[in-house]
Coordinates of C-alpha atoms in Angstrom, one line a residue:
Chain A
X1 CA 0.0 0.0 0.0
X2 CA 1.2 3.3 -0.5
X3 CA 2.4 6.0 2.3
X4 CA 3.8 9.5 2.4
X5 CA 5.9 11.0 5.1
X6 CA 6.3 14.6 6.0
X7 CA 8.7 16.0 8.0
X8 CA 9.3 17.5 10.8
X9 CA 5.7 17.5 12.1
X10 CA 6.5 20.8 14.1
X11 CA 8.7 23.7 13.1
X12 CA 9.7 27.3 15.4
X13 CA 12.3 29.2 12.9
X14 CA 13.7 32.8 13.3
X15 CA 12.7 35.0 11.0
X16 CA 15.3 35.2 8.3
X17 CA 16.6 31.7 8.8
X18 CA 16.6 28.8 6.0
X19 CA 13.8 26.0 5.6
X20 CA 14.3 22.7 4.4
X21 CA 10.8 20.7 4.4
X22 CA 10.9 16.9 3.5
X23 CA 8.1 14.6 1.8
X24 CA 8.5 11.1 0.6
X25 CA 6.3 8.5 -0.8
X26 CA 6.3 5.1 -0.9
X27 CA 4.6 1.8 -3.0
X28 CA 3.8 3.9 -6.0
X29 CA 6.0 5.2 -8.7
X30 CA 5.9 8.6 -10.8
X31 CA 3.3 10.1 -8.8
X32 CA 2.4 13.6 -9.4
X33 CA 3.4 15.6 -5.9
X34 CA 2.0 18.5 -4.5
X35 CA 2.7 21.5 -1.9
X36 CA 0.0 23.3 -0.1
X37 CA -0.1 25.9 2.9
X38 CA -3.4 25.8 4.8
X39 CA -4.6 28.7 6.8
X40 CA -6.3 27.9 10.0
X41 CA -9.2 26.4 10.0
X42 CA -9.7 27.2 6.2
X43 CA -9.0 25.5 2.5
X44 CA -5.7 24.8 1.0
X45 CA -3.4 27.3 -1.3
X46 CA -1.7 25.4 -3.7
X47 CA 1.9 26.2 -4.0
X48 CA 3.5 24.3 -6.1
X49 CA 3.5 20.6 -7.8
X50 CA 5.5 18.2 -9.5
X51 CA 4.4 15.6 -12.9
X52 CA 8.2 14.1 -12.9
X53 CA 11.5 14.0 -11.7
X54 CA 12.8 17.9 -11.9
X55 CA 9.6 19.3 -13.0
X56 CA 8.2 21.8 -11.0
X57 CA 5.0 24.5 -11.6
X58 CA 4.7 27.1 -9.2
X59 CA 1.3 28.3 -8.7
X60 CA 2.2 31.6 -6.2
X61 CA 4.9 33.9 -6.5
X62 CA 6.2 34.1 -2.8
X63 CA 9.5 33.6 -0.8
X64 CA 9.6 29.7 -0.9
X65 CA 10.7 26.8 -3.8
X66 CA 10.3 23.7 -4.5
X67 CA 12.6 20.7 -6.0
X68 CA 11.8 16.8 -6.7
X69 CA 15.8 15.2 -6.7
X70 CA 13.9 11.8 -6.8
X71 CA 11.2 10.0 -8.6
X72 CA 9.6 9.8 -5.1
X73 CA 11.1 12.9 -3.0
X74 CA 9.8 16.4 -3.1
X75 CA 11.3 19.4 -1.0
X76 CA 10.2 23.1 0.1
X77 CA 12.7 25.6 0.7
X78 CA 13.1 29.0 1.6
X79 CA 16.4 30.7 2.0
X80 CA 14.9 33.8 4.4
X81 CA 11.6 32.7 6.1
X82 CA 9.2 35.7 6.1
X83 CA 6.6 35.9 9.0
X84 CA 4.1 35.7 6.6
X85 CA 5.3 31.9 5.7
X86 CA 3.7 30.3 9.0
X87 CA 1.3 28.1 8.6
X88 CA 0.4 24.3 8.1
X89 CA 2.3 22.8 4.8
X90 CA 0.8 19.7 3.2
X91 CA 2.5 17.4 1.2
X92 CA 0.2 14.8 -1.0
X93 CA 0.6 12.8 -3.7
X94 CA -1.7 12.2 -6.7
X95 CA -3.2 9.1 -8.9
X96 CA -6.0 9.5 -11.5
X97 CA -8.7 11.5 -9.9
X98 CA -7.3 10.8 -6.4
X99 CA -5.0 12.4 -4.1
X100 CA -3.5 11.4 -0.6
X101 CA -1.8 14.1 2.0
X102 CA 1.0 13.8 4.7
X103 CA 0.5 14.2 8.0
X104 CA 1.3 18.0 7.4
X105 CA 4.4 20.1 9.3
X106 CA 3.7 22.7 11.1
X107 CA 5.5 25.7 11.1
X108 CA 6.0 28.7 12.9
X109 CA 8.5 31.6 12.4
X110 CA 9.1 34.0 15.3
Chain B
X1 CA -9.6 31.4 -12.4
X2 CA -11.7 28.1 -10.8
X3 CA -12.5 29.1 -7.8
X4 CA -14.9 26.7 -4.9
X5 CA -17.0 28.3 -2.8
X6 CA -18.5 26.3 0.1
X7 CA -21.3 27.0 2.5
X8 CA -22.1 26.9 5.2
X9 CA -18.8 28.4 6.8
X10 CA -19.5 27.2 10.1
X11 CA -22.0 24.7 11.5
X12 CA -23.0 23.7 15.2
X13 CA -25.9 21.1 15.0
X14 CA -27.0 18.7 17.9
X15 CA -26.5 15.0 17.4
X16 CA -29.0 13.2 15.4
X17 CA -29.7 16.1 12.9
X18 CA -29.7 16.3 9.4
X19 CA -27.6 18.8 7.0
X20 CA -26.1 19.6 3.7
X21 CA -22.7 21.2 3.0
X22 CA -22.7 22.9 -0.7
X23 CA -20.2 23.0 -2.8
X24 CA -20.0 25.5 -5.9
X25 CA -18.4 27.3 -8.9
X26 CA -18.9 28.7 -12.1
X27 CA -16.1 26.3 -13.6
X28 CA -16.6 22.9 -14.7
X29 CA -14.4 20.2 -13.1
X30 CA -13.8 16.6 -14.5
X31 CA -13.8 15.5 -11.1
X32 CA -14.4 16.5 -7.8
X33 CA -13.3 15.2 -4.0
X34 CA -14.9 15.0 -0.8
X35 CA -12.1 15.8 2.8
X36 CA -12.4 15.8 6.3
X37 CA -9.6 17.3 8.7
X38 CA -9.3 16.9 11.9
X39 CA -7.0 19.4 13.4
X40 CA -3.3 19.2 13.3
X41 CA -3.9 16.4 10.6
X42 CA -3.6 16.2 6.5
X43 CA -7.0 15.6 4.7
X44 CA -8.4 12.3 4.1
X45 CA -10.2 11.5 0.9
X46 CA -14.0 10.4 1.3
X47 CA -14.6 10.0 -2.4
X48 CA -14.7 11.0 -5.9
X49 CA -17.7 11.7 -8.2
X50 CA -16.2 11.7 -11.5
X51 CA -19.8 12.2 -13.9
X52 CA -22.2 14.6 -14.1
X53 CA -25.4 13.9 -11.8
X54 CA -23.5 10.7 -9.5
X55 CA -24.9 10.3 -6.4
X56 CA -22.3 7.9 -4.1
X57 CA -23.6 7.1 -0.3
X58 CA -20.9 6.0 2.2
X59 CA -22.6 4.6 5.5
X60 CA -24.6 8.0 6.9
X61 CA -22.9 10.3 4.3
X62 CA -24.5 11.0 0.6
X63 CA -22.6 12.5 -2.4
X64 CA -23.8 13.9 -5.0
X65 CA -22.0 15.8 -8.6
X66 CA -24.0 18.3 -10.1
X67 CA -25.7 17.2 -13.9
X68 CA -24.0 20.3 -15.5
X69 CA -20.3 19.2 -13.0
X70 CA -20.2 22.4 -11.6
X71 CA -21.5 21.8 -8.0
X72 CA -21.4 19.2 -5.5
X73 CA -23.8 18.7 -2.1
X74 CA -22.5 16.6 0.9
X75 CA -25.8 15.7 3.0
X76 CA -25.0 14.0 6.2
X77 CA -27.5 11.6 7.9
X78 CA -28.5 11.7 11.9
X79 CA -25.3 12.9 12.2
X80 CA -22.4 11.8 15.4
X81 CA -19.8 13.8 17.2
X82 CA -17.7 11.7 15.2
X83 CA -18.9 13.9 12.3
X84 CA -17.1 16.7 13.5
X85 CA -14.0 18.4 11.5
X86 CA -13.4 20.4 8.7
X87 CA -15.2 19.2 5.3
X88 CA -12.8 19.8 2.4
X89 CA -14.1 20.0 -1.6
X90 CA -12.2 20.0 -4.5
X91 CA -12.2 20.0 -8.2
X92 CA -9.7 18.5 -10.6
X93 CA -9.5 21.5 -13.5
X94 CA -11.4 20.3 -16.6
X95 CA -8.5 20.6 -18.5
X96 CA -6.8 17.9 -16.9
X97 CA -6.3 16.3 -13.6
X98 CA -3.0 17.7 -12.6
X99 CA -4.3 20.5 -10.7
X100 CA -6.6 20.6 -7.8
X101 CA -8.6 23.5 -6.8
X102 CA -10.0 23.3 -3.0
X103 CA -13.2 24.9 -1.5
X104 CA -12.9 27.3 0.7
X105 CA -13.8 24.4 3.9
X106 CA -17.3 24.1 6.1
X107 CA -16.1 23.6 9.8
X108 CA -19.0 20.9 11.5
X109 CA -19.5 20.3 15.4
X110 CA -21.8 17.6 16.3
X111 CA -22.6 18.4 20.3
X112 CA -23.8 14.8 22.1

């Protein structure tokens, strides 16, 4: 069965500091991958996602990026975190008309 | 742009009631999913109505796409405290399934 993993789960950064977020998925191959941000209590943004291997679509211009080194690995960065970036970042996975999300990583910058 | 709006917002109902969270646009989607969150947690798929006019039922919960695939209606059963968390919809863009444009959530708290 397939799985996806998010990581960490919780996240206190400075204000200027780098971000490394890390999302992997397992039992399925060349799945189409996907980064949202979730305001509280409300829908999900779509930031960015992935058809293949190096591929990436942006959807918002904003402070943050996205890269997929692997067939199965996808990665959000930031070099300077903004306030602005807190939130609740969801990684999922798609297939046909379905898709799966990560536990999500909660992150706060200070 | 697609946008989804969903309403109600917010809903507080007593245990055993009846209700309907709507789900619309002006854009027509080739397919479109059903979510509940619980807090701190990612979404988790109820199901997919992929043609025009589906109705799917899962245990207390009925589904149903719009004829015209523009709309979408979760209506909820004698409804449980267990019903409670955020109701997510979303539509995969019509011109392909890459892409997935969510609602804007209905928040439900089933009081025993």
């Amino acid at each position: 069965s397939q799985t996806i993993h998010q990581w960490p789960a919780t996240l206190v950064q400075p204000v200027g500091s780098p971000l490394s977020l890390e999302c992997t998925v397992e039992g399925t191959s060349n799945p189409n991958l996907y980064w949202y941000r979730q305001a509280a209590g409300r829908g999900l943004q779509l930031l960015f996602y992935s058809v293949g291997i190096g591929q990436i679509s942006s959807e918002v211009p904003q402070n943050l990026s996205a890269s997929r080194p692997q067939d199965r690995q996808f990665i959000l960065s930031s070099k300077k975190l903004l306030l602005s970036d807190s939130g609740f970042y969801l990684c999922a996975w798609s297939v046909l008309n379905e898709q799966y999300f990560g536990p999500g990583t909660r992150l706060t910058v200070t | 742009t697609q946008l989804l709006e969903q309403s109600p917002q917010f809903l507080s109902i007593q245990e055993g009631e009846n209700l309907t969270v709507y789900c619309n646009s002006s854009s027509v989607f080739s397919s479109l999913q059903w979510y509940r969150q619980e807090p701190g947690e990612g979404p988790v798929l109820l199901v997919t109505v992929v043609t025009g006019g589906e109705v799917k039922k899962l245990k207390r919960l009925t589904f149903q796409f719009g004829d015209a695939r523009k709309d979408s209606s979760l209506h909820i059963t004698a409804a449980q405290p267990g019903d409670t968390g955020l109701y997510l919809c979303a539509g995969a863009g019509d011109s392909g399934t890459y892409k997935y444009i969510f609602g804007t959530g209905t928040r439900l708290k089933v009081l025993a």
